[in-house]
CSV table of C-alpha atoms in Angstrom, one decimal:
chain,number,residue,atom,x,y,z
X,156,MET,CA,-46.3,50.1,9.3
X,157,LYS,CA,-49.2,48.7,11.4
X,158,SER,CA,-52.7,47.7,10.5
X,159,PHE,CA,-56.0,47.0,12.1
X,160,THR,CA,-59.4,45.7,11.2
X,161,VAL,CA,-62.4,48.1,11.7
X,162,THR,CA,-64.5,46.9,14.6
X,163,PRO,CA,-68.3,47.4,14.9
X,164,GLU,CA,-67.6,50.2,17.3
X,165,GLN,CA,-65.4,52.0,14.7
X,166,ASP,CA,-67.9,51.5,11.9
X,167,ASN,CA,-68.6,54.9,10.1
X,168,MET,CA,-65.9,56.7,12.0
X,169,HIS,CA,-63.4,58.9,10.1
X,170,ALA,CA,-60.2,57.1,9.4
X,171,VAL,CA,-58.0,59.3,11.7
X,172,LYS,CA,-60.3,58.8,14.7
X,173,ALA,CA,-60.5,55.1,14.1
X,174,ALA,CA,-56.7,54.8,13.9
X,175,SER,CA,-56.4,56.9,17.0
X,176,LEU,CA,-58.6,54.4,18.9
X,177,ALA,CA,-56.7,51.4,17.4
X,178,PHE,CA,-53.3,52.9,18.2
X,179,PRO,CA,-53.6,55.2,21.3
X,180,GLY,CA,-49.9,55.9,21.3
X,181,LEU,CA,-50.0,57.7,18.0
X,182,ARG,CA,-50.3,61.5,18.0
X,183,THR,CA,-53.2,62.9,16.0
X,184,ALA,CA,-50.8,65.3,14.2
X,185,ASP,CA,-48.7,62.3,13.0
X,186,LEU,CA,-51.9,60.7,11.6
X,187,TYR,CA,-52.9,63.8,9.7
X,188,ARG,CA,-49.3,64.1,8.4
X,189,ALA,CA,-49.6,60.5,7.2
X,190,LEU,CA,-53.0,61.3,5.6
X,191,LYS,CA,-51.5,64.3,3.8
X,192,HIS,CA,-48.7,62.1,2.3
X,193,LYS,CA,-51.1,59.3,1.4
X,194,ASP,CA,-49.6,57.0,4.0
X,195,ILE,CA,-52.9,55.6,5.2
X,196,ARG,CA,-54.5,52.8,3.2
X,197,ILE,CA,-58.0,51.2,3.3
X,198,ASP,CA,-58.1,47.7,1.9
X,199,GLY,CA,-54.8,48.4,0.2
X,200,LYS,CA,-55.9,51.7,-1.5
X,201,LYS,CA,-54.2,55.0,-0.5
X,202,ILE,CA,-56.5,57.8,0.7
X,203,SER,CA,-55.8,61.5,0.8
X,204,SER,CA,-58.9,62.7,2.7
X,205,ASP,CA,-60.3,61.7,6.1
X,206,ILE,CA,-63.1,59.4,4.8
X,207,ALA,CA,-65.3,57.1,6.9
X,208,VAL,CA,-64.3,53.5,7.4
X,209,ARG,CA,-66.6,50.5,7.5
X,210,GLU,CA,-66.7,47.4,9.7
X,211,GLY,CA,-64.4,44.7,8.4
X,212,GLN,CA,-62.1,46.9,6.4
X,213,THR,CA,-58.4,46.7,6.9
X,214,VAL,CA,-56.7,50.1,7.6
X,215,GLU,CA,-52.9,50.3,7.2
X,216,VAL,CA,-50.9,53.2,8.8
X,217,TRP,CA,-47.5,53.6,7.1
X,218,LEU,CA,-45.6,55.3,9.9
X,219,PRO,CA,-42.3,54.4,11.6
X,220,ASP,CA,-42.8,51.8,14.4
X,221,SER,CA,-41.2,54.2,16.9
X,222,LEU,CA,-44.2,56.5,16.6
X,223,PHE,CA,-46.6,53.8,17.8
X,224,ASP,CA,-45.2,54.2,21.3
X,225,GLY,CA,-44.1,50.6,21.8
X,226,GLU,CA,-47.0,48.9,20.0
X,227,GLY,CA,-45.6,45.6,18.6
X,228,ASP,CA,-41.9,44.7,18.5
X,229,LYS,CA,-40.1,45.0,21.8
X,230,ASP,CA,-36.8,46.0,20.3
X,231,VAL,CA,-38.3,49.3,18.9
X,232,ARG,CA,-36.4,52.3,20.4
X,233,PRO,CA,-38.6,54.0,23.0
X,234,ILE,CA,-39.7,57.5,21.9
X,235,ALA,CA,-38.7,60.5,24.1
X,236,PRO,CA,-41.4,62.2,26.2
X,237,LYS,CA,-43.4,64.6,24.1
X,238,ASP,CA,-42.3,68.2,24.5
X,239,PRO,CA,-44.9,70.4,26.3
X,240,ASP,CA,-47.4,72.1,24.0
X,241,TYR,CA,-46.0,75.5,24.8
X,242,LYS,CA,-43.9,77.4,27.3
X,243,THR,CA,-44.6,81.0,28.4
X,244,VAL,CA,-41.7,83.3,27.3
X,245,ALA,CA,-43.1,86.7,28.4
X,246,GLU,CA,-46.4,88.2,29.6
X,247,THR,CA,-47.8,91.7,30.0
X,248,ASN,CA,-51.2,93.0,31.0
X,249,GLY,CA,-52.4,92.6,27.4
X,250,LEU,CA,-50.1,90.1,25.7
X,251,LEU,CA,-48.8,86.6,26.0
X,252,ILE,CA,-45.7,85.3,24.1
X,253,VAL,CA,-45.2,81.6,24.1
X,254,ASN,CA,-42.8,79.0,22.6
X,255,LYS,CA,-44.9,76.5,20.7
X,256,ARG,CA,-43.7,72.9,20.0
X,257,GLN,CA,-43.4,71.5,16.5
X,258,GLY,CA,-46.4,69.5,15.3
X,259,LEU,CA,-49.1,71.6,17.1
X,260,PRO,CA,-51.3,73.7,14.9
X,261,VAL,CA,-51.9,77.2,16.2
X,262,HIS,CA,-55.7,77.0,15.5
X,263,SER,CA,-58.2,74.4,14.1
X,264,GLY,CA,-58.6,74.0,10.4
X,265,ARG,CA,-58.8,71.6,7.6
X,266,GLY,CA,-56.1,68.9,7.9
X,267,THR,CA,-55.2,69.7,11.5
X,268,GLY,CA,-57.8,68.2,13.9
X,269,GLY,CA,-57.1,67.4,17.5
X,270,ASP,CA,-55.5,69.9,19.9
X,271,ASN,CA,-54.4,73.3,18.8
X,272,LEU,CA,-52.5,76.1,20.6
X,273,ILE,CA,-55.2,78.8,20.9
X,274,ASP,CA,-57.8,76.3,22.4
X,275,ILE,CA,-55.2,74.9,24.8
X,276,ILE,CA,-54.2,78.4,26.0
X,277,ARG,CA,-57.8,79.6,26.4
X,278,LYS,CA,-58.5,76.6,28.6
X,279,ASN,CA,-55.3,76.8,30.6
X,280,THR,CA,-55.7,80.6,31.2
X,281,GLY,CA,-59.4,80.5,31.7
X,282,ASN,CA,-59.6,83.4,29.2
X,283,PRO,CA,-62.0,82.7,26.2
X,284,LYS,CA,-61.1,86.1,24.8
X,285,MET,CA,-57.5,85.1,24.0
X,286,GLU,CA,-56.7,85.6,20.3
X,287,LEU,CA,-53.7,84.8,18.0
X,288,VAL,CA,-51.9,88.0,16.9
X,289,HIS,CA,-50.1,86.0,14.1
X,290,ARG,CA,-49.6,82.4,13.0
X,291,ILE,CA,-46.8,80.0,12.3
X,292,ASP,CA,-47.0,76.6,10.5
X,293,MET,CA,-48.0,73.6,12.5
X,294,ASN,CA,-44.6,71.9,11.9
X,295,THR,CA,-42.7,75.1,12.7
X,296,GLY,CA,-41.8,75.6,16.4
X,297,GLY,CA,-41.1,78.8,18.3
X,298,LEU,CA,-42.5,82.1,19.3
X,299,VAL,CA,-46.2,83.0,18.9
X,300,MET,CA,-47.8,86.2,20.3
X,301,LEU,CA,-51.3,86.2,21.6
X,302,ALA,CA,-53.6,89.0,22.8
X,303,LYS,CA,-55.8,88.8,25.9
X,304,ASP,CA,-58.8,90.6,24.4
X,305,LYS,CA,-60.1,92.4,21.3
X,306,GLU,CA,-58.7,95.8,22.3
X,307,ASN,CA,-55.2,94.4,22.9
X,308,LEU,CA,-55.4,92.4,19.7
X,309,GLU,CA,-56.1,95.6,17.6
X,310,ASP,CA,-53.1,97.4,19.0
X,311,ALA,CA,-50.9,94.2,18.6
X,312,ILE,CA,-51.9,94.0,14.9
X,313,LYS,CA,-50.7,97.6,14.5
X,314,LEU,CA,-47.2,96.4,15.4
X,315,PHE,CA,-47.2,94.2,12.3
X,316,ARG,CA,-49.1,96.7,10.1
X,317,ASP,CA,-46.8,99.6,11.0
X,318,ASP,CA,-43.6,97.5,10.7
X,319,LEU,CA,-42.8,97.8,14.4
X,320,LEU,CA,-42.1,94.1,14.9
X,321,ILE,CA,-39.3,92.1,13.3
X,322,LYS,CA,-39.5,88.3,13.1
X,323,ARG,CA,-36.5,86.1,12.8
X,324,TYR,CA,-36.2,82.4,12.3
X,325,ARG,CA,-33.4,79.8,12.5
X,326,CYS,CA,-33.2,76.7,10.4
X,327,LEU,CA,-31.0,73.9,9.0
X,328,VAL,CA,-30.6,74.0,5.3
X,329,MET,CA,-28.8,71.8,2.7
X,330,GLY,CA,-25.8,73.6,1.4
X,331,VAL,CA,-24.2,76.9,2.4
X,332,PRO,CA,-26.0,79.9,0.9
X,333,SER,CA,-24.0,83.0,-0.2
X,334,GLU,CA,-26.3,84.9,-2.5
X,335,GLY,CA,-27.7,88.4,-1.8
X,336,GLU,CA,-26.7,92.0,-1.1
X,337,ALA,CA,-25.2,92.9,2.3
X,338,VAL,CA,-27.5,95.0,4.6
X,339,ILE,CA,-27.3,96.3,8.1
X,340,CYS,CA,-30.3,95.3,10.2
X,341,GLU,CA,-32.1,97.1,13.0
X,342,ASP,CA,-29.8,95.7,15.7
X,343,ASP,CA,-26.7,96.3,13.6
X,344,ALA,CA,-26.5,92.6,12.6
X,345,ILE,CA,-25.1,92.2,9.1
X,346,MET,CA,-27.1,90.0,6.8
X,347,LYS,CA,-27.6,89.4,3.1
X,348,GLU,CA,-30.9,90.3,1.5
X,349,VAL,CA,-32.5,88.1,-1.3
X,350,THR,CA,-35.5,89.1,-3.4
X,351,ALA,CA,-37.8,87.0,-5.5
X,352,TYR,CA,-41.5,86.8,-6.5
X,353,LEU,CA,-44.1,84.5,-5.0
X,354,GLU,CA,-47.0,83.0,-6.8
X,355,LYS,CA,-49.8,81.5,-4.7
X,356,THR,CA,-52.4,79.4,-6.6
X,357,LYS,CA,-56.1,79.0,-5.7
X,358,SER,CA,-55.3,75.5,-4.3
X,359,GLY,CA,-52.8,77.1,-1.9
X,360,ASN,CA,-49.6,75.9,-3.6
X,361,VAL,CA,-46.7,78.3,-3.6
X,362,TYR,CA,-44.2,78.9,-6.4
X,363,ILE,CA,-41.1,81.2,-6.5
X,364,HIS,CA,-39.9,83.1,-9.6
X,365,ASP,CA,-36.8,85.1,-10.2
X,366,THR,CA,-38.6,87.5,-12.4
X,367,GLU,CA,-42.1,89.0,-11.8
X,368,HIS,CA,-45.1,87.3,-13.3
X,369,PRO,CA,-48.7,88.8,-13.4
X,370,GLY,CA,-50.2,88.4,-9.9
X,371,ASP,CA,-46.9,87.6,-8.2
X,372,LEU,CA,-46.1,89.1,-4.8
X,373,ILE,CA,-42.6,90.4,-4.1
X,374,ILE,CA,-40.7,88.7,-1.3
X,375,LYS,CA,-37.6,89.8,0.6
X,376,THR,CA,-35.7,87.8,3.1
X,377,ARG,CA,-32.5,88.6,5.0
X,378,TYR,CA,-30.2,85.9,6.3
X,379,ARG,CA,-26.8,85.0,7.7
X,380,VAL,CA,-25.0,81.7,8.1
X,381,LEU,CA,-24.4,80.8,11.7
X,382,ARG,CA,-22.7,77.4,11.4
X,383,THR,CA,-21.5,75.2,8.6
X,384,PHE,CA,-21.3,71.4,8.6
X,385,ARG,CA,-18.8,70.5,6.0
X,386,GLY,CA,-19.2,67.0,4.5
X,387,ARG,CA,-21.7,65.9,7.1
X,388,GLY,CA,-24.7,65.6,4.8
X,389,PRO,CA,-25.8,62.9,2.4
X,390,GLY,CA,-23.0,61.8,0.1
X,391,GLY,CA,-20.5,64.0,2.0
X,392,SER,CA,-22.5,67.2,1.1
X,393,ASP,CA,-22.5,70.3,3.3
X,394,PHE,CA,-25.4,71.7,5.3
X,395,SER,CA,-25.7,74.8,7.5
X,396,GLU,CA,-27.6,76.6,10.2
X,397,ILE,CA,-28.9,80.0,9.1
X,398,GLU,CA,-30.8,82.8,10.7
X,399,CYS,CA,-33.5,84.6,8.6
X,400,GLU,CA,-35.3,87.9,9.0
X,401,LEU,CA,-38.6,88.4,7.2
X,402,VAL,CA,-38.8,91.7,5.4
X,403,THR,CA,-42.1,90.6,3.8
X,404,GLY,CA,-44.2,87.9,5.4
X,405,ARG,CA,-45.7,85.6,2.8
X,406,THR,CA,-47.0,82.1,2.9
X,407,HIS,CA,-44.2,79.6,3.4
X,408,GLN,CA,-41.8,82.4,2.4
X,409,ILE,CA,-38.6,81.1,4.0
X,410,ARG,CA,-39.2,77.4,3.1
X,411,ALA,CA,-40.1,78.1,-0.6
X,412,GLN,CA,-37.6,80.8,-1.3
X,413,PHE,CA,-34.5,78.9,0.1
X,414,ALA,CA,-35.6,75.7,-1.7
X,415,HIS,CA,-35.9,77.7,-4.9
X,416,MET,CA,-32.4,79.0,-4.3
X,417,GLY,CA,-31.1,75.4,-3.9
X,418,TYR,CA,-31.0,75.3,-0.1
X,419,PRO,CA,-34.1,73.4,1.1
X,420,ILE,CA,-34.8,73.2,4.8
X,421,ILE,CA,-33.9,69.7,6.2
X,422,GLY,CA,-37.1,67.7,7.0
X,423,ASP,CA,-39.4,69.8,4.8
X,424,GLY,CA,-41.7,67.4,3.1
X,425,ASN,CA,-43.2,69.9,0.7
X,426,TYR,CA,-40.2,71.9,-0.6
X,427,GLY,CA,-37.3,69.7,0.4
X,428,ARG,CA,-35.7,66.6,-1.2
X,429,ASN,CA,-36.8,63.3,0.3
X,430,LYS,CA,-33.5,61.6,-0.5
X,431,ASP,CA,-31.8,64.3,1.7
X,432,ASN,CA,-34.4,64.2,4.4
X,433,VAL,CA,-34.2,60.5,5.0
X,434,PHE,CA,-30.5,60.7,5.6
X,435,PHE,CA,-30.9,62.7,8.8
X,436,ARG,CA,-31.9,61.0,12.0
X,437,ASN,CA,-33.6,62.5,15.1
X,438,ARG,CA,-32.6,62.3,18.7
X,439,GLU,CA,-34.1,58.8,19.1
X,440,GLY,CA,-32.4,57.5,15.9
X,441,GLY,CA,-35.6,57.6,13.9
X,442,LYS,CA,-36.7,59.7,10.9
X,443,VAL,CA,-36.8,63.5,11.2
X,444,ARG,CA,-40.5,64.3,11.4
X,445,TYR,CA,-40.6,68.0,11.0
X,446,GLN,CA,-39.0,70.8,9.0
X,447,GLN,CA,-36.0,72.1,11.0
X,448,LEU,CA,-37.4,75.6,11.2
X,449,PHE,CA,-38.1,77.7,14.4
X,450,ALA,CA,-39.4,81.2,14.9
X,451,THR,CA,-36.7,82.3,17.4
X,452,THR,CA,-36.8,86.1,17.8
X,453,LEU,CA,-39.3,88.9,18.1
X,454,LEU,CA,-37.6,92.3,17.9
X,455,LEU,CA,-39.7,95.4,18.7
X,456,ARG,CA,-39.0,98.8,17.4
X,457,ASN,CA,-40.0,102.1,19.2
X,458,ILE,CA,-43.7,101.8,19.9
X,459,PRO,CA,-45.9,104.9,20.1
X,460,SER,CA,-47.0,105.9,23.6
X,461,ASP,CA,-50.7,105.7,22.5
X,462,ASN,CA,-50.3,102.0,21.7
X,463,LEU,CA,-51.3,99.6,24.6
X,464,HIS,CA,-48.1,97.7,24.1
X,465,HIS,CA,-45.8,100.7,24.5
X,466,VAL,CA,-44.2,98.9,27.5
X,467,LEU,CA,-42.5,96.5,25.0
X,468,SER,CA,-40.8,99.3,23.1
X,469,GLY,CA,-37.3,98.3,22.2
X,470,ARG,CA,-37.6,94.9,23.7
X,471,SER,CA,-36.6,91.6,22.1
X,472,PHE,CA,-37.5,88.0,22.9
X,473,THR,CA,-35.4,85.0,21.8
X,474,ILE,CA,-35.5,81.3,22.2
X,475,GLU,CA,-33.1,78.5,21.2
X,476,PRO,CA,-34.3,76.1,18.5
X,477,ARG,CA,-34.7,72.5,19.5
X,478,TYR,CA,-33.7,70.7,16.3
X,479,GLU,CA,-34.4,67.1,15.9
X,480,VAL,CA,-31.1,66.8,14.2
X,481,VAL,CA,-28.6,66.8,17.0
X,482,THR,CA,-26.1,69.4,15.6
X,483,GLU,CA,-24.2,69.6,18.9
X,484,ASN,CA,-22.7,66.2,18.3
X,485,LEU,CA,-21.6,66.9,14.7
X,486,LYS,CA,-18.0,67.8,13.9
X,487,ASN,CA,-17.0,70.8,11.7
X,488,GLY,CA,-19.8,73.0,13.0
X,489,ARG,CA,-18.5,76.5,13.5
């Protein structure tokens, strides 16, 4: 935790902006995350919205010292260089597929602030017509598809609407799941399929039910266990790496469904268990900051010849997840 006293220059600024000026080493995304979890205090009182601060007030930011980039104690571990905002994976005349880093929102919105993927790419490409074809969570890393203009966007959206594009994710979860019915996927991969019902409230909260309630949406997810880590979790518990395929694509589907099943994603502050999350350490020895979830594969089916993206018919694009938890060094992974 570090604190500062609001200066005359910071008077009437929003708390996040004032904290950014006081601690230039902090990332805006980390400040908004702290705000979300009520880890910013003004004169000792926790705040949950980005309110204005006044000269003379004391603002406390309850984040690990390592995130302040060397502010204060000299024995704090140096943080690793920040990953690039995105890397280009593939490009056609009408589409761009990129690998987005964790912690970067795909667009601006309430609770995000600062940089976002679409604005960065529009600036870097010099193309103000660039649009997102789909979205992933700010704290999920991985593949995002963008269209270079409205016409290409419309045909890209058809890929999702007509079930011509399959999305897969990889993640680290507590436990080793085994539920579900075996199915053969598009590429002959054998997975298990689990079904549940999702309730989304007006406030945006998501709840999962085993039986259907009025207003629920059916959700289907396929998965397979890639590696298990026996006895390497908190208290000698197991955890595993799984690959998931979305049959339906609902809000927080993978995170909420697997948490409901008893296998929360490591690092997930909303659906996971804090006592489990704090056990794991990142590559610099600090706290795991993000949910260990990555959008890793886009698999395209046969695309009609009248679609602008027919050139991608039958193609697939895959990236390797860059987990904060260094699984390569853990024994018993198989």
